[in-house]
Coordinates of C-alpha atoms and ligand atoms in Angstrom, one line a residue:
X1297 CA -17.1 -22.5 -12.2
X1298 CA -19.5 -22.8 -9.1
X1299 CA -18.1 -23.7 -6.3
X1300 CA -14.8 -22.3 -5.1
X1301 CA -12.6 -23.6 -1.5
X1302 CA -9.9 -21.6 -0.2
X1303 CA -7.4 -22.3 2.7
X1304 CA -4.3 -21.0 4.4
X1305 CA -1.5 -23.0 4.8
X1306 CA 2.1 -22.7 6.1
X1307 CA 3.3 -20.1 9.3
X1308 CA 0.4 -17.9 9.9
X1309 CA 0.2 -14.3 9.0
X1310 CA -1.2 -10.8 10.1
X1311 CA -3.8 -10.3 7.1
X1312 CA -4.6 -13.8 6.5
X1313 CA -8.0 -13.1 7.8
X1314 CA -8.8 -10.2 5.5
X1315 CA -7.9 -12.4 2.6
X1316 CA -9.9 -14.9 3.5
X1317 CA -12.8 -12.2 3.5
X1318 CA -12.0 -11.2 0.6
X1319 CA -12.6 -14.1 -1.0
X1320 CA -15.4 -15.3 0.5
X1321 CA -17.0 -11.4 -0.3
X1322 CA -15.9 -11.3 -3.9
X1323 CA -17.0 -15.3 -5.2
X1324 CA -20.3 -15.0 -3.6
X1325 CA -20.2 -11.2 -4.9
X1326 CA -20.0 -13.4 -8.4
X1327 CA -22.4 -15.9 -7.4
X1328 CA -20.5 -18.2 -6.8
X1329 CA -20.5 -21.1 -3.6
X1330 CA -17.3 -21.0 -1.5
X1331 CA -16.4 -23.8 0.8
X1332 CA -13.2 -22.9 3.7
X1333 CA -10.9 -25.7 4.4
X1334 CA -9.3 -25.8 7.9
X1335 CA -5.7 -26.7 9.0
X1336 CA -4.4 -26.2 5.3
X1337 CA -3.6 -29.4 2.9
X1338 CA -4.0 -31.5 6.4
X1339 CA -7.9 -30.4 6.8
X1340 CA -8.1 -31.1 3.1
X1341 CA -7.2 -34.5 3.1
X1342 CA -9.2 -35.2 6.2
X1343 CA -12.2 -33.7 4.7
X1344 CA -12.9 -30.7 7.1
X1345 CA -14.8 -28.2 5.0
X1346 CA -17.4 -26.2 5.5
X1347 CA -19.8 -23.7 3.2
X1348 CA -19.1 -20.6 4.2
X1349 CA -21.2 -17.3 3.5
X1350 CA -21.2 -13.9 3.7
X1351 CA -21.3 -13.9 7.8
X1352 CA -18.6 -16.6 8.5
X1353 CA -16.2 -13.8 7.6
X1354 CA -18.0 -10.7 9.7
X1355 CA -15.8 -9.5 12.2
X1356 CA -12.4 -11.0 11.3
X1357 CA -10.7 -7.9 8.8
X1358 CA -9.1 -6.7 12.1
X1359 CA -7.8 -9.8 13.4
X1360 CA -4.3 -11.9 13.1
X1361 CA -3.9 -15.4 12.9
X1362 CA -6.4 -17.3 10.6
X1363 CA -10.0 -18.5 11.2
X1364 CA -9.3 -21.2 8.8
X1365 CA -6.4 -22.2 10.9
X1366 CA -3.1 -23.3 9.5
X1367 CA -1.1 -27.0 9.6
X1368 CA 2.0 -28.1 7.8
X1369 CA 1.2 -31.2 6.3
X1370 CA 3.8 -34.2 5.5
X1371 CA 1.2 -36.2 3.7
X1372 CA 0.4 -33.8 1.1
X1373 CA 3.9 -34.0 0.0
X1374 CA 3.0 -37.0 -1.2
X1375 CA 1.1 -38.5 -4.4
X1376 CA -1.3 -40.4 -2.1
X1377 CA -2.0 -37.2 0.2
X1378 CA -2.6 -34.8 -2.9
X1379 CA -5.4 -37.9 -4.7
X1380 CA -6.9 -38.2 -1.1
X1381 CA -7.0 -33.8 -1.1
X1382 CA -8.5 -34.3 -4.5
X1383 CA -11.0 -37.0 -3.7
X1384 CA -12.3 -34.3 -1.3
X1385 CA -12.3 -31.4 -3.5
X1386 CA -14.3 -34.1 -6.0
X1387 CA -16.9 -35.2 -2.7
X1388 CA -17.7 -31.5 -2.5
X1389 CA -17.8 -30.4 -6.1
X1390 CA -15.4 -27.8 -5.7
X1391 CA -13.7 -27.0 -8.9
X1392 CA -11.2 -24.6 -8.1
X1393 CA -9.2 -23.6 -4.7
X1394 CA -7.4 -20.6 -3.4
X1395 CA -4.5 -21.2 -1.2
X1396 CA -3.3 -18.8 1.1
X1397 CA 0.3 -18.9 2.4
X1398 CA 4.2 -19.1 1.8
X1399 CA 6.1 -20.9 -1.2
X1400 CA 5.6 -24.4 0.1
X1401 CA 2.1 -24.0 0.1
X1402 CA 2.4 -22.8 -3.4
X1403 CA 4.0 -26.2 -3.6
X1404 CA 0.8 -28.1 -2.7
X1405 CA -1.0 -25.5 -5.3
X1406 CA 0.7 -26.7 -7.7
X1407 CA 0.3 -30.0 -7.4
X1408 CA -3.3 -30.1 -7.4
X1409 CA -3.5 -27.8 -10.8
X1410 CA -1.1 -30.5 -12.4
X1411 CA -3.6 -33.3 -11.4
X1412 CA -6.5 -31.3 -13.1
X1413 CA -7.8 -29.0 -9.9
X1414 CA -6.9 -25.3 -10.8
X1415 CA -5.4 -23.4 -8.2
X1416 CA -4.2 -19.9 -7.4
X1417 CA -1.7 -19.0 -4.7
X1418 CA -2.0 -15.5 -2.4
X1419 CA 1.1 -14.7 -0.9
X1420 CA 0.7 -14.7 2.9
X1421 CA 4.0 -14.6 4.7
X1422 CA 5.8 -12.4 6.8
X1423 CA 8.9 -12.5 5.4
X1424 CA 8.4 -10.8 2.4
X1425 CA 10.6 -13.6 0.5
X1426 CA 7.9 -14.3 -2.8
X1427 CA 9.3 -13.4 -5.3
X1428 CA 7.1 -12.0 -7.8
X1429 CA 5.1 -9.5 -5.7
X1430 CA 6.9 -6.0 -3.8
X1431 CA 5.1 -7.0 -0.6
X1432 CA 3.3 -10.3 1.1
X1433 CA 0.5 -10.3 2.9
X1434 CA 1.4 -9.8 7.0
X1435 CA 4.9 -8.3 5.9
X1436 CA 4.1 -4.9 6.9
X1437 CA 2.7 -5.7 10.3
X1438 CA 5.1 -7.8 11.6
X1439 CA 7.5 -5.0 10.3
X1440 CA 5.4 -2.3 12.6
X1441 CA 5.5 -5.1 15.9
X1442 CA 9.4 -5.3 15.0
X1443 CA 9.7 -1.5 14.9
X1444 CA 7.6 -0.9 18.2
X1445 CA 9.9 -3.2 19.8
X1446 CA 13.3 -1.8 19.2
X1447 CA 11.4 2.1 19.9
X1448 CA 10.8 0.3 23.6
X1449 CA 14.2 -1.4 23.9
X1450 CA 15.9 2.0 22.3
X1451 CA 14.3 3.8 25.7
X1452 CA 16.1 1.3 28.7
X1453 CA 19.0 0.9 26.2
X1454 CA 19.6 4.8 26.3
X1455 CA 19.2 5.1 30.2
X1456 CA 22.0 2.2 30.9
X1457 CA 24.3 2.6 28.2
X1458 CA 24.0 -1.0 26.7
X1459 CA 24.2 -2.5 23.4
X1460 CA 21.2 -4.2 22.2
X1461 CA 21.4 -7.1 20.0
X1462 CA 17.7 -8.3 18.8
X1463 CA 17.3 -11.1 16.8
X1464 CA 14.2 -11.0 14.2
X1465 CA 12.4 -13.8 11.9
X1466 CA 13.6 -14.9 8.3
X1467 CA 15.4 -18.1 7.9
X1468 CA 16.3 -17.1 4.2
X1469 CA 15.5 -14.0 3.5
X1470 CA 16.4 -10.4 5.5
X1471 CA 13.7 -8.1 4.7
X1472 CA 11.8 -7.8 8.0
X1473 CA 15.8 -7.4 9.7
X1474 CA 16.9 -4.5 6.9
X1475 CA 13.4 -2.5 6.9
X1476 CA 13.6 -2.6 10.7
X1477 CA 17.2 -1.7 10.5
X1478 CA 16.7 1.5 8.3
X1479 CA 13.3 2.1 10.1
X1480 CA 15.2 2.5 13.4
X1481 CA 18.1 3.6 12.6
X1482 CA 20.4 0.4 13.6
X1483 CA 23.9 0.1 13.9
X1484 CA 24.3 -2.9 12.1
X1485 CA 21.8 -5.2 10.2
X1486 CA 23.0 -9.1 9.5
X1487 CA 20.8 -10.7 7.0
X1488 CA 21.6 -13.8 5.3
X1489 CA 21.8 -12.5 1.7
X1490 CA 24.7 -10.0 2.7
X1491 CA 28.5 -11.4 4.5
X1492 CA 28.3 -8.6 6.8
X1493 CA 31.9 -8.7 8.5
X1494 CA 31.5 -9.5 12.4
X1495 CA 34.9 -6.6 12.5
X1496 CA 32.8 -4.3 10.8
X1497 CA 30.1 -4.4 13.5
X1498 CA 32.5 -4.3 16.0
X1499 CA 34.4 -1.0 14.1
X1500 CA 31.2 0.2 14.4
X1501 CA 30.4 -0.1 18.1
X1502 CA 33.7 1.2 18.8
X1503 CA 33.2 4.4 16.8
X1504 CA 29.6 5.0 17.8
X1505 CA 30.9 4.8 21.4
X1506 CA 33.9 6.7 21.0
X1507 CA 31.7 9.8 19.7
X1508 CA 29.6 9.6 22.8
X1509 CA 26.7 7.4 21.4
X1510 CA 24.4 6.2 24.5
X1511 CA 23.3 2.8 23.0
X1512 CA 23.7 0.9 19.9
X1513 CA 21.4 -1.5 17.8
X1514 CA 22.2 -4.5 15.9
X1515 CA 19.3 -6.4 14.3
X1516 CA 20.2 -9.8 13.7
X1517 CA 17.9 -12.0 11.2
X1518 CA 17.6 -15.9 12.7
X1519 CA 19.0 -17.1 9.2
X1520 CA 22.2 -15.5 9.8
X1521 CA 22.9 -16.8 13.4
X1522 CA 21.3 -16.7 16.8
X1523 CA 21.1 -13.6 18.3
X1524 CA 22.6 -14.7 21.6
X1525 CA 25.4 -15.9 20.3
X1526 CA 25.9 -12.9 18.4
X1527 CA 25.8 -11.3 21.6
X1528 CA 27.7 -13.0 23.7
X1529 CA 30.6 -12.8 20.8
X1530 CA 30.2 -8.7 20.6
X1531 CA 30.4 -8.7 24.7
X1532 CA 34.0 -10.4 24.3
X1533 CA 35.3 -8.5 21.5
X1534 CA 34.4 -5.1 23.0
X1535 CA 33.9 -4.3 27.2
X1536 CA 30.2 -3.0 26.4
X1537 CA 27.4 -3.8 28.1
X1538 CA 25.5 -6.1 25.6
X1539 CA 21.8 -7.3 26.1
X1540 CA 19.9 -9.9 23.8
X1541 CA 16.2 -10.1 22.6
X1542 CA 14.6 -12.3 20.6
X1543 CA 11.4 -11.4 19.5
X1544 CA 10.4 -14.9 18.3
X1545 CA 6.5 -15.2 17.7
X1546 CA 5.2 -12.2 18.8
X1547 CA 6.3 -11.0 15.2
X1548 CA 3.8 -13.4 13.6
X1549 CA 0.8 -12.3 15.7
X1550 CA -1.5 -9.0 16.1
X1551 CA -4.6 -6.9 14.2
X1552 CA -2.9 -6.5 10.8
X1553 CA -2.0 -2.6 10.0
X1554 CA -4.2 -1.2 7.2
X1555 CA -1.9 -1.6 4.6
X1556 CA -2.3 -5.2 5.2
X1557 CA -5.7 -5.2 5.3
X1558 CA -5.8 -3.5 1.7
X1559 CA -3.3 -5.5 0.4
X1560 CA -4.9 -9.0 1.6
X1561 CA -8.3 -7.4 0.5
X1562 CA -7.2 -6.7 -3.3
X1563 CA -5.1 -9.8 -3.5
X1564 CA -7.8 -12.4 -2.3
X1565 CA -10.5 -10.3 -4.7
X1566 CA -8.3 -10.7 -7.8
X1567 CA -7.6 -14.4 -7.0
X1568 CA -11.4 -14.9 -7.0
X1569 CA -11.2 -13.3 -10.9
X1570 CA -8.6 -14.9 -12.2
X1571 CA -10.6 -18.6 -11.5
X1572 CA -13.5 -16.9 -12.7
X1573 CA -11.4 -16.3 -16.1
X1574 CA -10.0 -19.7 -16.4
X1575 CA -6.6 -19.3 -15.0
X1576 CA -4.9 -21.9 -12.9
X1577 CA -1.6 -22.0 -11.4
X1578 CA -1.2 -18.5 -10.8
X1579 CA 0.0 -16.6 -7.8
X1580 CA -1.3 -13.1 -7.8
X1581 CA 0.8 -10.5 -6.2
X1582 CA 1.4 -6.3 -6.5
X1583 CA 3.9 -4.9 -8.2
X1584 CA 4.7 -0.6 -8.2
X1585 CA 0.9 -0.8 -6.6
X1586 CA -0.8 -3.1 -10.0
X1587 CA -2.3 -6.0 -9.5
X1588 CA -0.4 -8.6 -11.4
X1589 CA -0.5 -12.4 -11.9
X1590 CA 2.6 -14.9 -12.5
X1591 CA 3.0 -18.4 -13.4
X1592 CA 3.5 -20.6 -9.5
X1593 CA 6.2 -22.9 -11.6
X1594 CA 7.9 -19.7 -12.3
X1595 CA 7.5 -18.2 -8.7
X1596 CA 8.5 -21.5 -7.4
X1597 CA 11.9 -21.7 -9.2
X1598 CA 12.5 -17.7 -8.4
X1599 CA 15.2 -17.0 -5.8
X1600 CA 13.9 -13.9 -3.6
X1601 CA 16.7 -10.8 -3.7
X1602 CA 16.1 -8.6 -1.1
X1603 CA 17.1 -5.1 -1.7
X1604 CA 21.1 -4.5 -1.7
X1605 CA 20.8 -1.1 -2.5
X1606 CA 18.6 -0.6 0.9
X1607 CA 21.4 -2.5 2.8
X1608 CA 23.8 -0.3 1.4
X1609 CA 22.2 2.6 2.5
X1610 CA 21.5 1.5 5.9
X1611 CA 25.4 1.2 6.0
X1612 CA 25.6 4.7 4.9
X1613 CA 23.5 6.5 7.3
X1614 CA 24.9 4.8 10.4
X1615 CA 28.4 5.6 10.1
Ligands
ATP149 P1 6.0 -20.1 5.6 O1 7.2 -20.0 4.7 O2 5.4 -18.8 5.9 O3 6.1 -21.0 6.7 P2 5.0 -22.0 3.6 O4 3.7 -22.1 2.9 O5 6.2 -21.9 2.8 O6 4.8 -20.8 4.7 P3 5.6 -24.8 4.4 O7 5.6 -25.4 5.7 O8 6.8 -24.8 3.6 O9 5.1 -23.3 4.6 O10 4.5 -25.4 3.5 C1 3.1 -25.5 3.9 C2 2.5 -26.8 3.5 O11 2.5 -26.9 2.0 C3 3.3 -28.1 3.9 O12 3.1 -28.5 5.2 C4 2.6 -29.1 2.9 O13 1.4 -29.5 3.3 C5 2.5 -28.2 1.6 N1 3.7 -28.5 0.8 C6 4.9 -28.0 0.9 N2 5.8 -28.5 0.0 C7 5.0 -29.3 -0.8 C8 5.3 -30.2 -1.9 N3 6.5 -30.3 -2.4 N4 4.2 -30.8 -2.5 C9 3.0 -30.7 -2.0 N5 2.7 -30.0 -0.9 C10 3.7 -29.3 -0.3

């Protein structure tokens, strides 16, 4: 193999941009050419790649978003978008491509290693909900943002007595809700994967207050409901001041944190190896802090658990 592409795809993430050092650094570390695709699968079937060397990825470790920038792409869902991708890949004379971004994109990866065009996937997402790896690329970050957040709403929600309800990213999966929950110390936590009673939140508003509590915190992952909603239905069940935030997309942006960093950095490196030793349709992820590699197919037909024994405790320790 010679010439390498690589390309994020999907909802951007915090670390994206280290990744894509990463392998830019390691393939030409290995001689090899590497070519970045912008706006995902879209900018492949369009055709905008460029070469990229060692100083088109100076000066981006410490940034969020992408500098490959991200698309969702309807046409590549298709047979016709994926032989117009190839046809690209072909014009170019690259023989192997590293996509960067959540399951679907993994999608798209493997489509192009069935038609002949190996692939490997690196799990950028901030949801955490890739199965097959303990942590995504971006995760962590938008974990920290999330956390910084609540430690500023904890301060007003303390000096007027309210109840905060904050509503946090993932559609399907509650990581990013039940780590802020236990790193904050909420109340509650809803995530999807869990029936939290509504009467059980409310039990616990009731006791919290009873014992003198100052303010309360419910984190509410979007999958489970809207936040406001939530709100509005915990203002008529109990006469407490109840506020709502959503914190919406400023979750997704922001300098990665340095566990990010490291993770997109040995991630993107080992994807680089594993096309150097032949292997295609592979997402690489981290598992107990090991490198480790796993079949997309397999990934893709996966369901994500979060943690239930971390939801239980959170339940425990805010009795
Ligand atoms: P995130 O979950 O963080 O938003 P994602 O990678 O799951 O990231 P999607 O929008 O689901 O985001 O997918 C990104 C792109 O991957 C799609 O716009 C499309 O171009 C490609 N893709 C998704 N599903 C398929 C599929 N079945 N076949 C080919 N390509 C696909």
């Amino acid at each position: 193999m010679k010439k390498i592409g690589v390309l994020t795809s999907g909802g951007d993430a915090p670390g994206m941009n280290a990744a894509i050092r990463a392998v830019v650094r390691k393939a030409i570390y290995h001689g090899l050419e590497v070519y970045g695709v912008k706006y995902g699968f879209q900018g492949l079937i369009d055709g905008n790649i460029e070469k990229m060397e060692l100083g088109s990825v100076g000066d981006i470790i410490q940034r969020g978003g992408t500098k490959l920038y991200s698309a969702r792409c309807e046409e590549f869902k298709t047979e016709e978008g994926q032989l117009k991708g190839i046809e690209q890949l072909k014009k170019h004379g690259i023989e192997g491509l590293i996509v960067i971004g959540g399951d679907g994109s993994f999608m798209g990866a493997k489509k192009l290693t069935e038609k002949g065009y190996p692939c490997i996937g690196v799990p950028g997402t901030i949801d955490n909900d890739i199965p097959g790896t303990d942590f995504t690329i971006g995760f962590d970050t938008a974990l920290n943002t999330i956390i910084d957040a609540i430690d500023k709403i904890r301060d007003t929600a303390t000096s007027h007595e309210r109840t905060y309800v904050i509503e946090v990213m993932g559609r399907d999966a509650g990581d990013l809700a039940l780590w802020a929950g236990l790193a904050d110390g909420a109340e509650s936590v809803l995530i999807p994967e869990a029936e939290d009673e509504f009467e059980d939140v409310i039990e616990r508003l009731k006791r919290g207050h009873d014992r003198g509590k100052k303010h309360s915190i419910i984190i509410v992952a979007e999958g489970v409901g809207s936040g406001v909603d939530f709100g509005r239905k915990i203002k008529e069940a109990v006469n407490l001041e109840t506020r709502v935030t959503v914190l919406g997309h400023t979750q997704r942006g922001g300098s990665p944190s340095a566990s990010d960093r490291v993770l997109a950095s040995r991630l993107g490196a080992h994807s680089v190896d594993l096309l150097l030793d032949g292997k295609a349709g592979r997402m690489v992820g981290i598992q107990q802090n090991k490198l480790v590699d796993h079949d997309i197919v397999e990934i893709l037909s996966t369901k994500h658990e979060v943690d239930l024994d971390m939801y239980r405790l959170s339940k425990e320790l805010s009795i």
